[in-house]
Short mmCIF file of C-alpha atoms in Angstrom, two decimals:
data_model
loop_
_atom_site.label_atom_id
_atom_site.label_comp_id
_atom_site.label_asym_id
_atom_site.label_seq_id
_atom_site.Cartn_x
_atom_site.Cartn_y
_atom_site.Cartn_z
CA MET A 1 -180.79 -45.06 -95.77
CA ALA A 2 -182.94 -42.34 -94.34
CA THR A 3 -185.27 -40.60 -96.73
CA GLY A 4 -186.10 -36.91 -96.76
CA THR A 5 -189.39 -35.45 -95.61
CA PRO A 6 -191.21 -32.52 -97.20
CA HIS A 7 -189.54 -30.33 -94.59
CA GLY A 8 -186.06 -31.51 -95.57
CA ARG A 9 -185.60 -33.33 -92.28
CA SER A 10 -184.67 -36.94 -92.32
CA GLU A 11 -187.08 -39.47 -90.87
CA GLU A 12 -184.36 -40.47 -88.44
CA ASP A 13 -184.13 -36.88 -87.20
CA ALA A 14 -187.91 -36.71 -86.89
CA LEU A 15 -187.95 -39.90 -84.83
CA ARG A 16 -185.09 -38.70 -82.63
CA GLN A 17 -186.85 -35.39 -82.08
CA ALA A 18 -190.14 -37.13 -81.24
CA GLN A 19 -188.33 -39.41 -78.76
CA VAL A 20 -186.64 -36.44 -77.10
CA ALA A 21 -190.03 -34.68 -76.88
CA PHE A 22 -191.54 -37.82 -75.33
CA ILE A 23 -188.80 -38.09 -72.72
CA GLY A 24 -189.05 -34.35 -72.11
CA ARG A 25 -192.79 -34.57 -71.42
CA ILE A 26 -192.37 -37.44 -68.99
CA VAL A 27 -189.46 -35.77 -67.20
CA ALA A 28 -191.25 -32.39 -67.07
CA ALA A 29 -194.41 -33.96 -65.63
CA SER A 30 -192.37 -35.98 -63.12
CA THR A 31 -190.29 -33.04 -61.94
CA HIS A 32 -193.43 -30.94 -61.59
CA LYS A 33 -194.85 -33.65 -59.35
CA PHE A 34 -191.56 -33.88 -57.48
CA HIS A 35 -191.64 -30.11 -56.97
CA ASN A 36 -195.15 -30.47 -55.51
CA HIS A 37 -193.92 -33.10 -53.05
CA LEU A 38 -191.15 -30.74 -51.89
CA ALA A 39 -193.59 -27.82 -51.58
CA VAL A 40 -195.88 -29.94 -49.40
CA ILE A 41 -192.97 -31.19 -47.26
CA LYS A 42 -191.83 -27.60 -46.77
CA GLU A 43 -195.32 -26.53 -45.65
CA TYR A 44 -195.59 -29.48 -43.26
CA SER A 45 -192.21 -28.58 -41.75
CA GLY A 46 -193.24 -24.95 -41.48
CA LEU A 47 -196.46 -25.98 -39.74
CA ILE A 48 -194.53 -28.03 -37.16
CA GLY A 49 -192.41 -24.93 -36.45
CA ASP A 50 -195.53 -22.78 -36.19
CA LEU A 51 -197.22 -25.20 -33.76
CA LEU A 52 -194.12 -25.50 -31.56
CA ARG A 53 -193.86 -21.71 -31.38
CA SER A 54 -197.58 -21.20 -30.78
CA ASP A 55 -198.99 -20.44 -27.34
CA GLN A 56 -201.34 -23.40 -27.51
CA PRO A 57 -201.84 -24.35 -23.83
CA ASP A 58 -202.52 -28.03 -24.50
CA ILE A 59 -199.00 -29.38 -25.13
CA ARG A 60 -200.31 -32.93 -25.62
CA LYS A 61 -202.47 -31.69 -28.51
CA VAL A 62 -199.47 -29.98 -30.13
CA ILE A 63 -197.31 -33.10 -29.78
CA ASP A 64 -200.02 -35.32 -31.30
CA ARG A 65 -200.54 -32.93 -34.20
CA CYS A 66 -196.78 -32.75 -34.83
CA GLY A 67 -196.68 -36.57 -34.78
CA ASP A 68 -199.40 -36.71 -37.45
CA ILE A 69 -197.59 -34.16 -39.59
CA SER A 70 -194.34 -36.06 -39.22
CA GLY A 71 -196.10 -39.17 -40.54
CA SER A 72 -197.39 -37.17 -43.51
CA ILE A 73 -193.86 -35.93 -44.24
CA ILE A 74 -192.57 -39.52 -44.29
CA GLU A 75 -195.43 -40.53 -46.61
CA ARG A 76 -194.64 -37.70 -49.01
CA ALA A 77 -190.91 -38.46 -48.93
CA ASP A 78 -191.69 -42.12 -49.74
CA GLN A 79 -193.87 -41.09 -52.68
CA ALA A 80 -191.12 -38.78 -53.96
CA ALA A 81 -188.54 -41.57 -53.61
CA ALA A 82 -190.76 -44.06 -55.52
CA MET A 83 -191.21 -41.52 -58.27
CA GLU A 84 -187.50 -40.82 -58.46
CA GLU A 85 -186.83 -44.56 -58.74
CA ALA A 86 -189.36 -44.98 -61.57
CA LEU A 87 -187.99 -41.97 -63.41
CA ASN A 88 -184.43 -43.20 -62.99
CA ARG A 89 -185.32 -46.63 -64.45
CA PHE A 90 -187.15 -44.94 -67.33
CA VAL A 91 -184.30 -42.64 -68.37
CA HIS A 92 -181.77 -45.48 -68.15
CA ARG A 93 -183.80 -47.41 -70.75
CA GLY A 94 -182.31 -45.04 -73.31
CA ASP A 95 -178.70 -45.74 -72.28
CA VAL A 96 -178.20 -48.56 -74.75
CA ALA A 97 -179.40 -49.01 -78.32
CA LEU A 98 -180.03 -52.73 -77.83
CA SER A 99 -180.85 -54.75 -74.77
CA LEU A 100 -182.81 -57.74 -73.62
CA PHE A 101 -186.12 -56.66 -72.11
CA GLY A 102 -189.59 -57.86 -71.24
CA ALA A 103 -192.40 -55.97 -72.98
CA GLY A 104 -194.60 -56.25 -69.88
CA LYS A 105 -191.97 -54.76 -67.60
CA ALA A 106 -191.25 -51.89 -70.00
CA ALA A 107 -195.00 -51.16 -70.29
CA GLU A 108 -195.37 -51.30 -66.51
CA GLU A 109 -192.59 -48.75 -66.06
CA LEU A 110 -194.21 -46.35 -68.49
CA PHE A 111 -197.65 -46.78 -66.92
CA LEU A 112 -196.23 -46.23 -63.44
CA LEU A 113 -194.94 -42.85 -64.59
CA TYR A 114 -198.26 -42.11 -66.32
CA HIS A 115 -199.99 -42.92 -63.05
CA ILE A 116 -197.66 -40.80 -60.96
CA CYS A 117 -197.77 -37.85 -63.33
CA ALA A 118 -201.51 -38.03 -63.91
CA SER A 119 -202.59 -39.06 -60.43
CA ARG A 120 -205.25 -36.39 -60.22
CA ARG A 121 -207.07 -38.00 -63.11
CA ARG A 122 -208.54 -41.32 -62.14
CA ILE A 123 -207.58 -43.21 -65.28
CA ASN A 124 -206.77 -46.86 -64.56
CA PHE A 125 -203.59 -48.36 -65.99
CA GLU A 126 -203.40 -52.14 -66.19
CA THR A 127 -200.66 -54.48 -67.33
CA GLN A 128 -201.08 -58.23 -67.74
CA VAL A 129 -198.22 -60.49 -68.72
CA ALA A 130 -198.92 -64.13 -69.60
CA GLU A 131 -196.62 -67.00 -68.68
CA GLY A 132 -193.85 -67.88 -71.10
CA VAL A 133 -193.56 -64.61 -72.97
CA PRO A 134 -190.09 -64.46 -74.52
CA ASP A 135 -187.87 -61.42 -74.11
CA ILE A 136 -187.23 -58.94 -76.90
CA VAL A 137 -183.78 -57.90 -78.08
CA ASN A 138 -184.13 -54.34 -79.26
CA SER A 139 -184.43 -50.85 -77.82
CA PRO A 140 -186.79 -50.73 -74.83
CA ALA A 141 -186.84 -46.93 -75.14
CA LEU A 142 -188.17 -47.32 -78.67
CA PHE A 143 -190.83 -49.78 -77.48
CA GLN A 144 -191.91 -47.34 -74.74
CA PHE A 145 -192.01 -44.56 -77.34
CA VAL A 146 -194.40 -46.65 -79.48
CA LEU A 147 -196.66 -47.32 -76.49
CA TYR A 148 -196.58 -43.64 -75.59
CA THR A 149 -197.43 -42.55 -79.14
CA LEU A 150 -200.39 -44.92 -79.18
CA THR A 151 -201.71 -43.89 -75.76
CA SER A 152 -200.68 -40.31 -75.00
CA GLU A 153 -203.68 -38.73 -76.73
CA TYR A 154 -205.95 -40.74 -74.45
CA LEU A 155 -204.31 -39.30 -71.33
CA GLU A 156 -206.00 -36.01 -72.15
CA SER A 157 -209.16 -37.20 -73.85
CA LEU A 158 -210.23 -40.20 -71.76
CA ASP A 159 -212.73 -39.71 -68.95
CA GLU A 160 -211.68 -40.17 -65.35
CA GLU A 161 -212.97 -43.72 -65.03
CA GLY A 162 -211.35 -44.92 -68.26
CA THR A 163 -208.80 -47.70 -68.53
CA ILE A 164 -205.65 -48.06 -70.59
CA ALA A 165 -204.56 -51.70 -70.53
CA VAL A 166 -201.71 -53.67 -72.00
CA ALA A 167 -201.80 -57.45 -72.26
CA VAL A 168 -198.57 -59.18 -73.27
CA THR A 169 -198.84 -62.75 -74.58
CA PRO A 170 -196.70 -65.12 -76.65
CA GLY A 171 -197.54 -64.54 -80.33
CA ARG A 172 -197.13 -66.75 -83.38
CA ASP A 173 -193.72 -67.66 -84.77
CA GLY A 174 -191.82 -66.42 -81.75
CA MET A 175 -193.40 -62.98 -81.80
CA VAL A 176 -194.51 -61.13 -78.70
CA ARG A 177 -198.07 -59.87 -78.94
CA VAL A 178 -198.87 -56.65 -77.14
CA ALA A 179 -202.58 -55.84 -77.04
CA LEU A 180 -203.33 -52.28 -76.12
CA THR A 181 -206.92 -51.61 -75.10
CA VAL A 182 -208.48 -48.29 -74.19
CA THR A 183 -211.89 -48.39 -72.53
CA GLY A 184 -214.05 -45.47 -71.52
CA GLU A 185 -215.58 -42.28 -72.82
CA VAL A 186 -213.36 -39.95 -74.81
CA ASP A 187 -214.21 -36.26 -74.98
CA ARG A 188 -212.64 -36.06 -78.45
CA GLU A 189 -211.38 -38.65 -80.87
CA PRO A 190 -207.62 -39.10 -80.56
CA GLU A 191 -205.78 -38.52 -83.80
CA LEU A 192 -203.97 -41.69 -84.65
CA ASP A 193 -203.83 -41.61 -88.42
CA ALA A 194 -200.68 -43.26 -89.69
CA GLU A 195 -199.58 -40.47 -92.02
CA SER A 196 -199.14 -37.98 -89.24
CA HIS A 197 -197.07 -40.47 -87.31
CA GLY A 198 -193.92 -40.82 -89.40
CA PRO A 199 -191.81 -41.29 -86.25
CA LEU A 200 -194.19 -44.03 -85.10
CA LEU A 201 -193.90 -45.86 -88.40
CA LEU A 202 -190.09 -45.66 -88.32
CA ALA A 203 -190.02 -46.83 -84.70
CA LEU A 204 -192.21 -49.81 -85.65
CA GLU A 205 -189.86 -50.57 -88.52
CA LYS A 206 -186.83 -50.45 -86.22
CA LEU A 207 -188.56 -52.79 -83.78
CA GLY A 208 -189.51 -55.06 -86.69
CA ALA A 209 -193.03 -54.75 -85.33
CA ARG A 210 -196.40 -54.96 -87.03
CA LEU A 211 -199.20 -52.70 -85.85
CA SER A 212 -202.80 -53.58 -86.38
CA GLY A 213 -205.31 -50.89 -85.45
CA PRO A 214 -206.16 -48.93 -83.45
CA ARG A 215 -209.72 -49.97 -84.22
CA PRO A 216 -212.98 -49.98 -82.27
CA ARG A 217 -213.84 -53.25 -80.59
CA GLY A 218 -217.13 -53.15 -78.72
CA GLN A 219 -216.94 -50.31 -76.22
CA ALA A 220 -213.14 -50.20 -76.48
CA VAL A 221 -210.41 -49.26 -78.91
CA GLU A 222 -207.76 -51.90 -79.49
CA ALA A 223 -204.34 -51.90 -81.11
CA LEU A 224 -202.25 -55.03 -81.59
CA LEU A 225 -198.49 -54.98 -81.80
CA ASP A 226 -196.49 -58.02 -82.86
CA ILE A 227 -192.79 -57.71 -82.07
CA PRO A 228 -190.06 -60.23 -82.87
CA SER A 229 -188.54 -61.87 -79.82
CA LEU A 230 -185.43 -63.88 -79.10
CA GLN A 231 -187.32 -66.97 -80.22
CA GLU A 232 -188.47 -65.61 -83.57
CA GLU A 233 -188.50 -68.32 -86.21
CA MET B 1 -202.80 -5.04 -40.20
CA ASN B 2 -204.53 -8.41 -40.33
CA ASP B 3 -208.13 -7.48 -39.54
CA GLN B 4 -209.47 -10.95 -40.45
CA ILE B 5 -208.32 -10.74 -44.03
CA ARG B 6 -210.29 -13.21 -46.13
CA ILE B 7 -208.23 -15.44 -48.38
CA LEU B 8 -209.60 -17.87 -50.95
CA LEU B 9 -206.89 -20.46 -51.62
CA VAL B 10 -207.36 -22.38 -54.88
CA ASP B 11 -205.01 -25.32 -55.45
CA ASP B 12 -205.60 -28.89 -56.57
CA GLU B 13 -202.67 -30.08 -54.43
CA LEU B 14 -204.88 -30.28 -51.37
CA ASP B 15 -202.19 -31.29 -48.85
CA PHE B 16 -200.26 -28.17 -49.81
CA ALA B 17 -203.35 -25.94 -49.71
CA GLU B 18 -204.73 -27.27 -46.42
CA THR B 19 -201.36 -27.01 -44.69
CA LEU B 20 -200.72 -23.49 -45.96
CA ALA B 21 -204.25 -22.58 -44.88
CA GLU B 22 -203.62 -23.94 -41.37
CA ARG B 23 -200.46 -21.85 -41.13
CA LEU B 24 -202.34 -18.75 -42.27
CA ARG B 25 -205.18 -19.43 -39.81
CA LEU B 26 -202.61 -19.65 -37.00
CA ARG B 27 -201.80 -16.07 -38.01
CA SER B 28 -205.50 -15.13 -37.80
CA PHE B 29 -206.35 -15.04 -41.48
CA ASP B 30 -209.80 -16.27 -42.53
CA VAL B 31 -208.98 -18.88 -45.17
CA ASN B 32 -211.25 -20.91 -47.44
CA VAL B 33 -209.65 -23.73 -49.46
CA VAL B 34 -211.00 -25.15 -52.73
CA SER B 35 -209.32 -27.55 -55.13
CA ARG B 36 -210.74 -26.40 -58.46
CA ALA B 37 -211.23 -23.08 -60.20
CA GLU B 38 -214.90 -23.84 -60.77
CA GLU B 39 -215.39 -24.27 -56.99
CA ALA B 40 -213.68 -20.92 -56.41
CA LEU B 41 -216.15 -19.19 -58.73
CA ASN B 42 -219.07 -20.98 -57.04
CA THR B 43 -217.77 -19.87 -53.62
CA ILE B 44 -217.63 -16.25 -54.76
CA ASP B 45 -221.02 -16.50 -56.49
CA ALA B 46 -222.48 -17.93 -53.26
CA GLY B 47 -221.47 -14.74 -51.46
CA TRP B 48 -218.16 -15.62 -49.79
CA LYS B 49 -216.18 -12.67 -51.10
CA PRO B 50 -212.45 -12.85 -50.41
CA ASP B 51 -210.06 -9.93 -50.06
CA VAL B 52 -207.35 -11.89 -51.84
CA VAL B 53 -207.36 -15.03 -53.97
CA LEU B 54 -204.27 -17.26 -53.96
CA LEU B 55 -204.59 -19.06 -57.25
CA ASP B 56 -202.62 -22.03 -58.52
CA LEU B 57 -201.83 -21.69 -62.20
CA LYS B 58 -201.90 -25.33 -63.25
CA MET B 59 -205.07 -27.20 -62.34
CA PRO B 60 -207.27 -29.78 -64.02
CA GLY B 61 -210.43 -28.37 -65.55
CA MET B 62 -210.38 -24.59 -65.70
CA ASP B 63 -206.78 -23.44 -65.25
CA GLY B 64 -205.59 -20.53 -63.13
CA MET B 65 -205.32 -18.09 -66.03
CA ASP B 66 -208.96 -18.57 -67.10
CA ALA B 67 -210.05 -18.46 -63.45
CA LEU B 68 -208.22 -15.14 -63.01
CA ILE B 69 -210.19 -13.61 -65.90
CA GLU B 70 -213.49 -14.93 -64.49
CA ILE B 71 -212.73 -13.67 -60.98
CA ARG B 72 -211.73 -10.23 -62.32
CA SER B 73 -214.95 -10.01 -64.33
CA ARG B 74 -217.09 -10.97 -61.31
CA GLU B 75 -215.24 -9.06 -58.60
CA PRO B 76 -212.84 -6.46 -60.06
CA ASP B 77 -211.73 -5.29 -56.62
CA VAL B 78 -210.61 -8.74 -55.44
CA GLU B 79 -206.85 -9.02 -55.76
CA THR B 80 -205.26 -12.23 -56.99
CA ILE B 81 -201.82 -13.64 -56.32
CA MET B 82 -200.82 -16.44 -58.69
CA LEU B 83 -199.02 -19.48 -57.26
CA THR B 84 -196.83 -21.30 -59.75
CA GLY B 85 -194.48 -24.22 -59.98
CA HIS B 86 -191.12 -23.96 -61.72
CA GLY B 87 -190.95 -23.22 -65.41
CA ALA B 88 -194.09 -21.14 -65.29
CA ALA B 89 -192.61 -17.67 -64.99
CA SER B 90 -193.85 -16.61 -68.43
CA SER B 91 -197.41 -17.66 -67.55
CA SER B 92 -197.13 -15.72 -64.31
CA ILE B 93 -196.09 -12.60 -66.19
CA GLU B 94 -199.05 -13.16 -68.51
CA GLY B 95 -201.21 -13.36 -65.37
CA MET B 96 -199.87 -9.99 -64.22
CA LYS B 97 -200.81 -8.51 -67.58
CA ARG B 98 -204.31 -9.88 -67.10
CA GLY B 99 -204.70 -8.17 -63.77
CA ALA B 100 -203.09 -10.41 -61.13
CA PHE B 101 -201.62 -8.41 -58.25
CA ASP B 102 -198.45 -10.53 -58.11
CA TYR B 103 -197.15 -14.06 -58.40
CA MET B 104 -195.10 -16.38 -56.20
CA MET B 105 -193.18 -19.54 -56.95
CA LYS B 106 -194.00 -22.64 -54.89
CA PRO B 107 -192.81 -23.56 -52.33
CA VAL B 108 -193.69 -20.21 -50.85
CA ASP B 109 -192.06 -18.42 -47.95
CA ILE B 110 -194.89 -17.75 -45.50
CA GLY B 111 -193.43 -14.37 -44.47
CA GLU B 112 -193.18 -13.19 -48.07
CA LEU B 113 -196.65 -14.50 -48.84
CA ILE B 114 -198.20 -12.59 -45.93
CA GLU B 115 -196.34 -9.45 -47.00
CA LYS B 116 -197.79 -9.75 -50.51
CA VAL B 117 -201.29 -10.48 -49.17
CA GLU B 118 -201.14 -7.37 -46.99
CA GLN B 119 -199.85 -5.28 -49.90
CA ALA B 120 -202.72 -6.57 -52.03
CA VAL B 121 -205.24 -5.66 -49.33
CA ALA B 122 -203.65 -2.22 -48.93
CA LYS B 123 -203.93 -1.65 -52.68
CA LYS B 124 -207.55 -2.69 -52.54
CA GLY B 125 -208.14 -0.32 -49.60
CA ASN B 126 -206.63 2.53 -51.59
CA GLY B 127 -209.03 1.82 -54.44
CA GLY B 128 -206.40 0.08 -56.61
#
């Protein structure tokens, strides 16, 4: 049974609201990027029109330039299509409450959107998946929400050469171990204290997951997630 | 009217900015493109004074709103037109309150943009 919070809102409601906010942020960032692609495509098309109408005497030069611009339009359209595909996969993760999914794949999807939405920052996103990692039967949207909650602060605070990495390996007793490592300079310490993350705690509970960290490890910050898989003993 | 109007175009989406600049140059505008607000301020401080600044609202580092305030404090007679993506109308109105001449949603219509640039220059010529 859900318990009340000091604000009279159930923990379930708080989690749902936090998940909607998470999806909203990803969708807003993606559509902003998509809008940029369209704005660039429109300018390229306008430039082709301008060049064709110009009184430039060297027709060969105009044709070559238009050819270059046409190539740029195709490149932009391809980028927009890849982004649309990633966003589509991401939003469909929330279609079902339970499904069979690979933690590595779900992390990759989220990081691809991070990368697309934050492409002007040169943060590196890495995903490594070991052989023989069992699938998880749970909500992939909830898993992505947990990863997002643990990493989103770093998207703003990490320097441009920083790395956010996820390594997925088989854990003990049929668990899946997800090691989240953030490396690089942060311009402010991300706030990850557990008390302010009621939705995170409930999401972990729903996943049956154990979270250890985040804690400093050498030059990095590491968090370990152990999530029950199909093969849990 | 275009007597080599100087435009400083500030947008971190460089493909957009460079292409728009090329289109404006084909219409005989003198356009300088920079990708960050800080570069825009350096350009002005170095003596390249524009008639009009086309300023993207959302940029990494200093955003368009802060850049607008800095530009107005350095060069009060330089007019600024804010360029915004969708969902940023309220910020654009805030920009107008802080002294922007006007704002336009991206993608822009080149004809409308030129009209606004010329209006901005005319306002400047009339002493605001």
